[in-house]
Amino acid sequence: MQGASTKGVLSHLNLLEVQARSRKVQPQQQQQQQSRVKELKVKVEELKQQRDLMRAEIQTHQNLQKLRKSMDKRCAHEEDEEMDEDSENSQLLRLMARHTQLKDFLHAHHLIGGYDIVKTRQGLCVSLATAYEGTYLDAYNLEIDLKPTLRIRRHNIPPFIPLNSLAEQSNMKTDIRAFLDTLSQHLNAFASRKQQLKLVKELFHESVEVMESNVLCSILVLMFTLPIEKNTAVLCTLNYTDHTKYLPTRVLFECEDKELPDSPQWKKNCSLLMETPVHKALITMKKMGNIA
Amino acid sequence: MEEKMSEENSEEVKVLEAQIQRLQAEVAMLQQQQQDNHKDMTIHFRDKCKDALLYICGKRHNGRKEEVLSKLKEEVDELEEDLQRQTKMNGISLNSCTTKTLQSSGSKLVQQLCVSGHCSELVFQVEFQLSENKESHERMISGLNVVMDFSDLQNFSSFLSGVEESKDLLLFFRTLRAFSDRCDDRRRTFQHFQEKYPSVVSLPGGCRSEVMTLHHPELPGCVLLVHWSVEVSREGDVTPKIDLLTKIPERARQMFPSLAAGGAAEAFQSLLRILGPEAAVESIIRAVSLSQDT
């Protein structure tokens, strides 16, 4: 009799214990679930904001696109007489469209390699771009004072470009554009010759040896080996005496075999080197089997 | 009791998770739409323009509309000034510039630009692709296509095809400017002489043409032609070439055999070398008009 009631009490106690334990666990679970709900609600708000922002941006972009298209058609900046859209932001939108158009124009000016010009306290800073075969190379800068007289204050133009004599020759003080045009010619020709030399070294580092070159890249001496008679070398001197050009003014071949430079093949090579940039001429000469 | 609450919670969680998935899908779709718009016409929002964009999209309300507007106007005015300065220095006026973004991956940006404008009277449209390496900032041009007004094309055609082949955008604009300057020299000189010697000088093709004719006021049929062309070589060298041509009727030649008509052209070339174009032309005009008054 007593055994049965003890069992009953014990099992009842057990049950109560389990219940109490599970009651402790449940609030934790509930808390976890509640904080998860909070997290998710926050995330939903964030996503809603992002979506609304994107929708507004897309709408604005489309409005600006329309404005830009009509502005481009008008060709010149005329006064906006018509306020066709009565939306409260139309004035703001018009300004925004003009802002983006101006930025695009300035970027285009920068790309077409005229003279990037920035106003400084005393004058201007002009940046001249150089390029070869579509690749933009170094840009050179000049700081020019306008007062009291027009003079170059600072620059990063290499010393072998005769800046001062060019300034004198083209009357920099009265016609700054003519000066910049000649300077740009010199710089671009120099950049082209330099790039050609770089390409020769890259493409022909095994077969053609660069014996001599100078900083202005106005003299280039190359050594070719002939494909069959490996012992015969041809020394080729290229003189670029016109510093505004990227092609040589004189090509000379020297070889132990005195007859070689006068052979028809090498006369052709001579005119090839006079008319085509050196790295391209060498590619052709290699294809024709003239050089190794 | 607690079980019921936890059941409701898990219901809510499911609803919220489903909502999140829908929103994420919407945002992804909007992102795709943005990218497509960008490809069509790339518009960059910078500086005060970006502030204005954020104002319109409702993200920033601390600035009042007037403030946003006036700051933007200030910046736009500054940019207008910059553009004027740049236009004057480059000698090139731009009418339109559109950008399309073709590719914008991790390190590479490829855009298609179409720029149109004019240099003095010469109208151009230039289209090209610009590739930029985002890390090294190396820029490259490809696919260059240049379109110009047909009437200007004659001197230019071999130069234009050379420039498109070598993708030399910078050379095109340098040469365009030089060519335009030389043509302007010619126009100014022709106009000046027409005003100064109206009885002798005429411009049958207008002041922008290559030909100026000189009629002797008393010898009808005797015409001297000044032919001033501006040549552009394939490499972009711009050279003015001035020639003097004579048209003297047979009868005049018979009457005045000493009219060394052939010698006039050579004499003119030496005058050109010594005096330069304007003075040489003026001396011919004076010789033709045979008058002492200026």
XYZ file of C-alpha atoms in Angstrom:
586
model
C 0.000 0.000 0.000
C 2.633 2.500 1.030
C 4.778 1.519 -2.013
C 1.975 2.387 -4.413
C 1.328 5.855 -2.959
C 5.091 6.614 -2.836
C 5.268 5.675 -6.452
C 2.365 7.857 -7.170
C 3.865 10.798 -5.258
C 7.262 10.289 -6.859
C 5.852 10.128 -10.296
C 3.715 13.183 -9.578
C 6.799 15.000 -8.281
C 8.608 13.914 -11.444
C 5.859 15.333 -13.570
C 5.905 18.615 -11.678
C 9.692 18.757 -12.055
C 9.467 18.244 -15.775
C 6.743 20.849 -16.086
C 8.785 23.355 -14.091
C 11.832 22.700 -16.245
C 9.919 23.101 -19.455
C 8.430 26.318 -18.210
C 11.962 27.669 -17.775
C 12.859 26.704 -21.332
C 9.751 28.069 -23.026
C 10.307 31.774 -22.224
C 13.782 31.469 -23.703
C 12.344 29.984 -26.835
C 9.695 32.629 -26.907
C 12.303 35.322 -26.460
C 14.294 33.884 -29.295
C 11.276 33.789 -31.493
C 10.317 37.337 -30.602
C 13.777 38.670 -31.339
C 13.759 36.793 -34.635
C 10.498 38.472 -35.508
C 12.070 41.845 -34.678
C 15.057 41.037 -36.903
C 12.840 40.113 -39.785
C 10.691 43.197 -39.392
C 13.818 45.369 -39.505
C 14.993 43.559 -42.623
C 11.626 44.073 -44.274
C 11.828 47.806 -43.588
C 15.350 47.984 -45.014
C 14.327 46.195 -48.172
C 11.276 48.406 -48.561
C 13.460 51.502 -48.264
C 15.943 50.128 -50.762
C 13.173 49.296 -53.197
C 11.569 52.729 -52.889
C 14.918 54.455 -53.309
C 15.675 52.447 -56.413
C 12.268 53.134 -57.864
C 12.757 56.873 -57.342
C 16.259 56.742 -58.838
C 15.026 54.894 -61.902
C 12.196 57.355 -62.380
C 14.575 60.297 -62.036
C 17.035 58.692 -64.423
C 14.268 58.275 -66.990
C 13.150 61.889 -66.587
C 16.725 63.098 -66.962
C 17.200 60.904 -69.998
C 14.228 62.580 -71.661
C 15.497 66.036 -70.729
C 19.012 65.260 -71.983
C 17.710 63.981 -75.298
C 15.749 67.161 -75.907
C 18.704 69.275 -74.766
C 21.034 67.501 -77.178
C 18.627 68.129 -80.011
C 18.454 71.804 -79.329
C 22.232 71.971 -79.846
C 22.794 75.252 -78.146
C 21.971 76.245 -74.639
C 18.844 78.292 -75.073
C 16.753 79.701 -72.292
C 14.098 77.269 -71.190
C 10.891 79.067 -71.979
C 8.516 76.192 -71.759
C 7.803 74.641 -68.413
C 6.038 71.665 -69.874
C 6.161 69.488 -66.801
C 4.414 70.957 -63.863
C 5.926 68.548 -61.404
C 7.256 70.282 -58.352
C 10.767 69.092 -59.061
C 10.953 70.155 -62.703
C 13.295 73.085 -62.065
C 15.571 70.854 -60.043
C 15.468 68.201 -62.727
C 16.377 70.710 -65.429
C 19.392 71.857 -63.421
C 20.407 68.277 -62.811
C 20.180 67.505 -66.508
C 22.343 70.515 -67.344
C 24.831 69.486 -64.626
C 25.262 66.017 -66.067
C 25.490 67.412 -69.593
C 28.225 69.862 -68.572
C 30.163 67.104 -66.850
C 29.897 64.991 -69.983
C 31.099 67.872 -72.174
C 34.085 68.500 -69.924
C 34.930 64.800 -69.962
C 34.715 64.803 -73.766
C 37.050 67.809 -73.968
C 39.460 65.919 -71.767
C 39.368 62.903 -74.081
C 39.764 64.758 -77.353
C 43.104 65.910 -76.096
C 42.807 69.548 -76.548
C 44.231 71.412 -73.687
C 42.704 70.633 -70.325
C 42.627 73.939 -68.635
C 42.148 74.776 -65.004
C 42.088 78.276 -63.576
C 44.657 78.966 -60.871
C 45.142 82.003 -58.714
C 47.549 83.713 -61.032
C 46.722 82.161 -64.328
C 46.119 78.752 -65.808
C 47.244 75.189 -65.594
C 47.235 73.475 -68.974
C 47.460 69.742 -69.364
C 48.531 68.266 -72.718
C 47.594 64.694 -73.489
C 49.598 62.281 -75.617
C 48.495 59.050 -77.231
C 49.697 56.450 -79.720
C 47.551 54.013 -81.662
C 44.576 54.694 -79.441
C 46.361 54.226 -76.121
C 46.585 57.274 -73.913
C 50.137 57.819 -72.697
C 51.700 60.430 -70.421
C 50.120 63.834 -69.907
C 52.306 66.896 -69.491
C 51.441 69.980 -67.480
C 52.267 73.646 -67.686
C 51.475 76.283 -65.126
C 51.183 79.633 -66.837
C 51.016 83.027 -65.177
C 48.884 85.579 -66.976
C 49.844 88.606 -64.943
C 51.944 90.692 -65.200
C 53.039 89.040 -68.432
C 52.377 85.643 -69.878
C 55.101 83.313 -68.722
C 55.535 79.683 -67.810
C 55.913 79.272 -64.127
C 56.254 75.518 -63.721
C 56.114 72.495 -65.977
C 56.957 68.842 -66.175
C 58.039 68.817 -69.794
C 61.248 66.837 -70.297
C 64.329 69.001 -70.832
C 65.088 67.675 -74.285
C 61.964 69.358 -75.619
C 63.047 72.942 -76.371
C 60.238 74.632 -74.491
C 61.652 78.148 -74.436
C 62.589 78.305 -78.084
C 59.183 76.933 -79.047
C 57.561 79.622 -76.925
C 59.560 82.288 -78.689
C 59.072 80.928 -82.179
C 55.313 80.683 -81.913
C 54.832 83.968 -80.102
C 53.457 82.457 -76.947
C 52.629 85.821 -75.447
C 50.235 86.787 -78.203
C 49.036 83.470 -79.493
C 49.022 80.868 -76.790
C 47.102 78.368 -78.926
C 49.747 78.319 -81.636
C 52.382 77.662 -78.976
C 50.352 74.853 -77.419
C 49.696 73.332 -80.848
C 53.429 73.111 -81.662
C 54.249 71.881 -78.177
C 51.563 69.214 -78.474
C 52.982 68.157 -81.852
C 56.460 67.730 -80.362
C 55.199 65.885 -77.299
C 52.965 63.525 -79.267
C 55.692 62.729 -81.782
C 58.096 62.029 -78.911
C 55.504 59.827 -77.177
C 54.948 57.903 -80.442
C 58.667 57.285 -80.975
C 59.093 56.227 -77.361
C 56.170 53.831 -77.630
C 57.509 52.389 -80.898
C 60.850 51.679 -79.200
C 59.072 50.028 -76.285
C 57.137 47.806 -78.693
C 60.301 46.882 -80.581
C 61.895 45.774 -77.332
C 58.793 43.823 -76.298
C 58.092 42.100 -79.594
C 61.638 41.474 -80.710
C 63.622 41.028 -77.516
C 65.182 37.840 -78.821
C 65.960 38.655 -82.414
C 66.639 42.365 -82.631
C 69.140 44.120 -80.402
C 68.797 47.784 -79.595
C 72.355 49.054 -79.778
C 71.720 52.703 -79.209
C 68.906 55.059 -78.441
C 68.633 58.476 -76.849
C 66.129 60.041 -74.449
C 64.465 62.051 -77.196
C 64.164 58.820 -79.212
C 65.491 60.647 -82.232
C 68.262 58.163 -82.940
C 67.819 54.443 -82.977
C 70.460 51.870 -83.851
C 69.282 48.288 -84.206
C 71.124 45.100 -85.005
C 69.382 42.447 -87.065
C 70.596 38.942 -87.658
C 69.897 37.389 -91.008
C 67.870 34.208 -90.897
C 70.105 31.894 -92.859
C 73.655 33.113 -92.375
C 73.480 33.414 -88.637
C 76.871 35.059 -88.454
C 75.915 38.006 -90.589
C 74.549 40.987 -88.798
C 73.033 44.125 -90.243
C 73.311 47.368 -88.359
C 70.397 49.703 -88.985
C 70.499 53.364 -88.028
C 67.294 55.381 -87.934
C 67.538 59.148 -87.663
C 64.482 61.137 -86.721
C 65.662 64.651 -87.410
C 62.183 66.133 -87.624
C 61.103 66.041 -84.001
C 57.490 66.672 -84.884
C 57.293 63.397 -86.778
C 57.097 59.823 -85.654
C 58.743 58.445 -88.808
C 62.469 58.579 -89.523
C 64.000 61.017 -91.982
C 66.930 58.729 -92.776
C 67.535 54.989 -92.705
C 71.015 53.522 -93.086
C 72.126 49.906 -93.290
C 75.641 48.722 -92.549
C 76.820 45.206 -93.147
C 80.028 43.228 -93.649
C 78.564 42.158 -96.948
C 78.922 45.460 -98.779
C 76.496 44.439 -101.500
C 73.609 43.796 -99.158
C 72.308 47.317 -98.562
C 72.007 47.842 -102.313
C 70.119 44.638 -102.953
C 66.523 45.148 -104.065
C 65.224 43.372 -100.968
C 67.009 45.719 -98.624
C 66.148 48.784 -100.664
C 62.554 47.771 -100.107
C 63.237 47.372 -96.414
C 64.717 50.843 -96.409
C 61.554 52.435 -97.803
C 59.431 50.280 -95.502
C 61.273 51.668 -92.507
C 60.856 55.217 -93.836
C 57.121 54.864 -94.292
C 55.920 52.645 -91.474
C 56.431 52.816 -87.714
C 59.495 50.752 -86.861
C 57.790 47.963 -84.913
C 55.322 47.373 -87.746
C 58.108 47.453 -90.338
C 60.031 44.830 -88.384
C 56.990 42.575 -88.217
C 56.721 42.732 -92.008
C 60.437 42.160 -92.456
C 60.304 39.106 -90.237
C 57.309 37.734 -92.130
C 59.147 38.184 -95.429
C 62.065 36.240 -93.969
C 64.472 39.163 -94.200
C 65.389 39.091 -90.549
C 65.558 36.312 -88.004
C -0.820 29.208 -23.481
C 2.831 29.514 -24.318
C 2.440 26.988 -27.080
C -0.257 29.070 -28.682
C 1.971 32.117 -28.525
C 4.893 30.274 -30.036
C 2.614 29.016 -32.781
C 1.526 32.559 -33.611
C 5.152 33.665 -33.608
C 6.208 31.003 -36.064
C 3.299 32.003 -38.296
C 4.495 35.585 -38.234
C 8.036 34.465 -38.970
C 6.842 32.564 -42.000
C 4.860 35.565 -43.264
C 7.814 37.903 -42.784
C 10.223 35.507 -44.493
C 7.912 35.268 -47.475
C 7.677 39.067 -47.613
C 11.437 39.344 -47.531
C 11.796 36.952 -50.421
C 9.319 38.952 -52.515
C 11.085 42.220 -51.729
C 14.481 40.737 -52.573
C 13.157 39.606 -55.914
C 11.729 43.082 -56.564
C 15.033 44.737 -55.683
C 16.917 42.355 -57.964
C 14.566 43.222 -60.813
C 15.018 46.955 -60.175
C 18.796 46.496 -60.149
C 18.605 44.841 -63.532
C 16.455 47.687 -64.827
C 18.968 50.214 -63.525
C 21.787 48.391 -65.296
C 19.850 48.357 -68.552
C 19.101 52.087 -68.273
C 22.766 52.697 -67.614
C 23.701 50.838 -70.773
C 21.333 52.931 -72.782
C 22.457 56.289 -71.479
C 25.015 56.571 -68.728
C 24.341 59.445 -66.404
C 26.773 60.063 -63.591
C 25.540 61.868 -60.522
C 28.311 63.796 -58.907
C 28.775 66.407 -56.203
C 25.758 68.691 -55.720
C 23.877 66.812 -58.397
C 24.057 63.726 -56.224
C 22.647 65.685 -53.295
C 19.778 66.772 -55.511
C 19.122 63.194 -56.527
C 18.989 62.081 -52.924
C 16.616 64.950 -52.158
C 14.247 63.903 -54.950
C 14.330 60.276 -53.869
C 13.256 61.358 -50.442
C 16.327 60.116 -48.683
C 17.555 63.391 -47.348
C 15.156 65.847 -45.897
C 17.420 67.952 -43.742
C 18.209 70.324 -46.621
C 15.282 72.444 -47.756
C 14.465 72.477 -51.406
C 15.673 76.052 -51.905
C 19.024 75.196 -50.373
C 19.502 72.147 -52.573
C 18.430 74.180 -55.592
C 20.728 77.120 -54.928
C 23.780 74.964 -54.204
C 23.189 73.061 -57.408
C 22.751 76.298 -59.374
C 26.066 77.557 -57.993
C 27.864 74.453 -59.120
C 26.203 74.521 -62.528
C 27.333 78.132 -63.009
C 30.904 77.166 -62.167
C 30.768 74.302 -64.652
C 29.397 76.617 -67.363
C 32.395 78.880 -66.799
C 34.793 75.922 -66.996
C 33.178 74.775 -70.211
C 33.456 78.224 -71.790
C 37.125 78.427 -70.915
C 37.748 74.921 -72.207
C 35.819 75.571 -75.428
C 37.836 78.698 -76.119
C 41.155 77.000 -75.435
C 40.377 73.944 -77.524
C 38.715 75.865 -80.313
C 36.050 73.178 -80.382
C 32.363 73.645 -79.484
C 30.459 70.578 -78.460
C 26.763 70.169 -79.183
C 26.101 66.796 -77.679
C 27.897 64.003 -75.908
C 26.210 60.715 -75.085
C 27.702 57.789 -73.218
C 26.571 54.187 -73.175
C 28.121 51.710 -70.798
C 28.774 48.474 -72.622
C 30.625 46.649 -69.894
C 31.384 47.405 -66.294
C 33.025 44.365 -64.766
C 35.444 44.210 -61.856
C 38.502 45.770 -63.427
C 37.333 46.926 -66.824
C 34.981 49.665 -67.934
C 33.967 49.907 -71.578
C 31.890 52.804 -72.805
C 30.642 53.942 -76.156
C 30.780 57.684 -76.682
C 29.209 59.781 -79.387
C 30.400 63.377 -79.498
C 29.234 65.972 -81.964
C 30.142 69.587 -82.381
C 31.881 72.048 -84.607
C 35.223 73.738 -85.031
C 34.538 77.164 -86.495
C 32.347 76.236 -89.489
C 33.395 72.598 -89.703
C 30.843 70.189 -88.291
C 31.882 66.775 -87.020
C 30.524 63.724 -85.295
C 32.875 61.285 -83.625
C 31.997 57.882 -82.232
C 34.384 55.612 -80.365
C 34.730 53.024 -77.657
C 36.696 53.867 -74.565
C 38.101 51.053 -72.431
C 39.485 51.856 -69.047
C 41.346 49.604 -66.653
C 39.962 50.584 -63.265
C 43.143 49.736 -61.403
C 45.916 51.002 -63.660
C 43.765 53.801 -65.135
C 45.078 52.903 -68.556
C 42.729 54.139 -71.256
C 42.362 52.906 -74.779
C 40.300 53.934 -77.756
C 38.924 51.561 -80.350
C 36.352 51.558 -83.076
C 36.858 55.182 -84.031
C 34.407 56.508 -86.585
C 34.483 60.085 -87.833
C 31.745 61.749 -89.849
C 32.096 65.162 -91.409
C 30.103 67.382 -93.675
C 30.537 66.267 -97.262
C 31.686 69.601 -98.576
C 34.628 69.594 -96.197
C 35.422 65.980 -96.849
C 37.310 66.441 -100.097
C 40.529 67.652 -98.517
C 40.087 65.333 -95.626
C 39.142 61.941 -96.902
C 42.538 60.256 -96.949
C 43.425 61.837 -93.630
C 40.145 60.668 -92.075
C 40.600 57.073 -93.136
C 44.156 57.131 -91.791
C 43.010 58.519 -88.466
C 40.251 55.932 -88.103
C 42.788 53.198 -88.770
C 45.318 54.472 -86.264
C 42.596 55.401 -83.761
C 44.308 58.730 -83.301
C 41.538 60.798 -81.793
C 43.963 63.439 -80.588
C 45.495 63.854 -84.034
C 42.058 64.255 -85.609
C 41.205 67.180 -83.381
C 44.646 68.783 -83.611
C 44.454 68.621 -87.398
C 40.836 69.780 -87.480
C 41.825 72.844 -85.495
C 44.845 73.573 -87.673
C 42.793 73.129 -90.859
C 40.071 75.380 -89.511
C 42.625 78.059 -88.558
C 44.160 78.011 -92.051
C 40.703 78.222 -93.660
C 39.884 81.137 -91.387
C 43.120 82.864 -92.455
C 42.005 82.512 -96.050
C 38.489 83.745 -95.407
C 39.731 86.800 -93.501
C 42.236 87.674 -96.205
C 39.719 87.245 -99.022
C 37.096 89.324 -97.230
C 39.597 92.017 -96.408
C 40.636 92.410 -100.035
C 37.120 92.321 -101.341
C 36.236 95.231 -99.074
C 39.364 97.126 -99.915
C 39.309 96.710 -103.692
C 35.671 96.076 -104.573
C 36.068 96.972 -108.220
C 38.789 94.465 -108.848
C 38.249 91.630 -106.430
C 35.314 89.282 -106.489
C 34.577 86.040 -104.693
C 32.418 83.961 -107.034
C 32.125 81.117 -104.580
C 31.647 83.178 -101.468
C 34.210 84.101 -98.843
C 34.690 80.494 -97.726
C 35.606 79.259 -101.189
C 39.081 78.592 -102.475
C 38.992 81.073 -105.313
C 39.338 84.817 -105.509
C 39.135 86.428 -108.926
C 40.744 89.665 -109.999
C 39.260 91.513 -112.931
C 41.112 94.246 -114.628
C 38.663 97.177 -114.656
C 39.626 98.175 -118.176
C 40.628 94.940 -119.805
C 37.546 92.768 -120.007
C 38.102 89.065 -120.196
C 41.489 89.272 -118.529
C 41.085 87.491 -115.262
C 43.602 86.513 -112.650
C 42.583 83.747 -110.290
C 44.065 83.309 -106.869
C 43.569 79.687 -105.939
C 44.161 79.135 -102.229
C 43.663 75.577 -101.102
C 44.400 74.068 -97.730
C 45.748 70.567 -98.070
C 45.750 67.912 -95.383
C 48.186 65.039 -95.739
C 47.422 61.557 -94.506
C 49.610 62.152 -91.472
C 47.775 65.318 -90.562
C 50.104 67.991 -91.961
C 48.119 71.062 -92.885
C 49.633 73.146 -95.680
C 48.120 76.105 -97.490
C 48.874 76.177 -101.190
C 48.374 79.368 -103.109
C 48.577 79.564 -106.879
C 47.995 82.310 -109.360
C 46.224 81.385 -112.570
C 45.685 83.644 -115.477
C 42.927 83.747 -118.052
C 43.854 86.027 -120.854
C 41.768 85.938 -124.036
C 43.510 85.083 -127.272
C 42.931 88.544 -128.726
C 44.666 90.252 -125.842
C 47.621 87.929 -126.200
C 47.811 88.711 -129.877
C 47.733 92.425 -129.212
C 50.180 92.316 -126.357
C 52.592 89.481 -127.002
C 54.716 90.693 -124.171
C 52.061 89.716 -121.681
C 54.189 86.993 -120.173
C 51.196 85.108 -118.941
C 53.158 82.030 -117.951
C 55.678 84.060 -116.008
C 53.003 85.507 -113.780
C 52.473 82.250 -111.922
C 56.165 81.794 -111.133
C 56.607 85.421 -110.241
C 53.770 85.059 -107.819
C 55.418 82.066 -106.147
C 58.579 84.078 -105.528
C 56.521 86.956 -104.169
C 54.833 84.477 -101.853
C 58.145 83.249 -100.545
C 59.420 86.750 -99.925
C 56.369 88.644 -98.752
C 53.996 86.009 -97.445
C 50.432 85.404 -98.644
C 48.649 88.622 -97.748
C 51.327 90.983 -99.064
C 51.869 88.914 -102.202
C 48.166 88.911 -103.042
C 47.937 92.610 -102.357
C 50.768 93.411 -104.724
C 49.079 91.403 -107.474
C 45.828 93.248 -106.873
C 47.571 96.559 -107.073
C 49.344 95.549 -110.242
C 46.028 94.578 -111.760
C 44.209 97.688 -110.736
C 47.129 99.797 -111.877
C 46.125 102.470 -109.456
C 48.181 104.432 -107.014
C 45.486 104.948 -104.419
C 45.098 102.360 -101.717
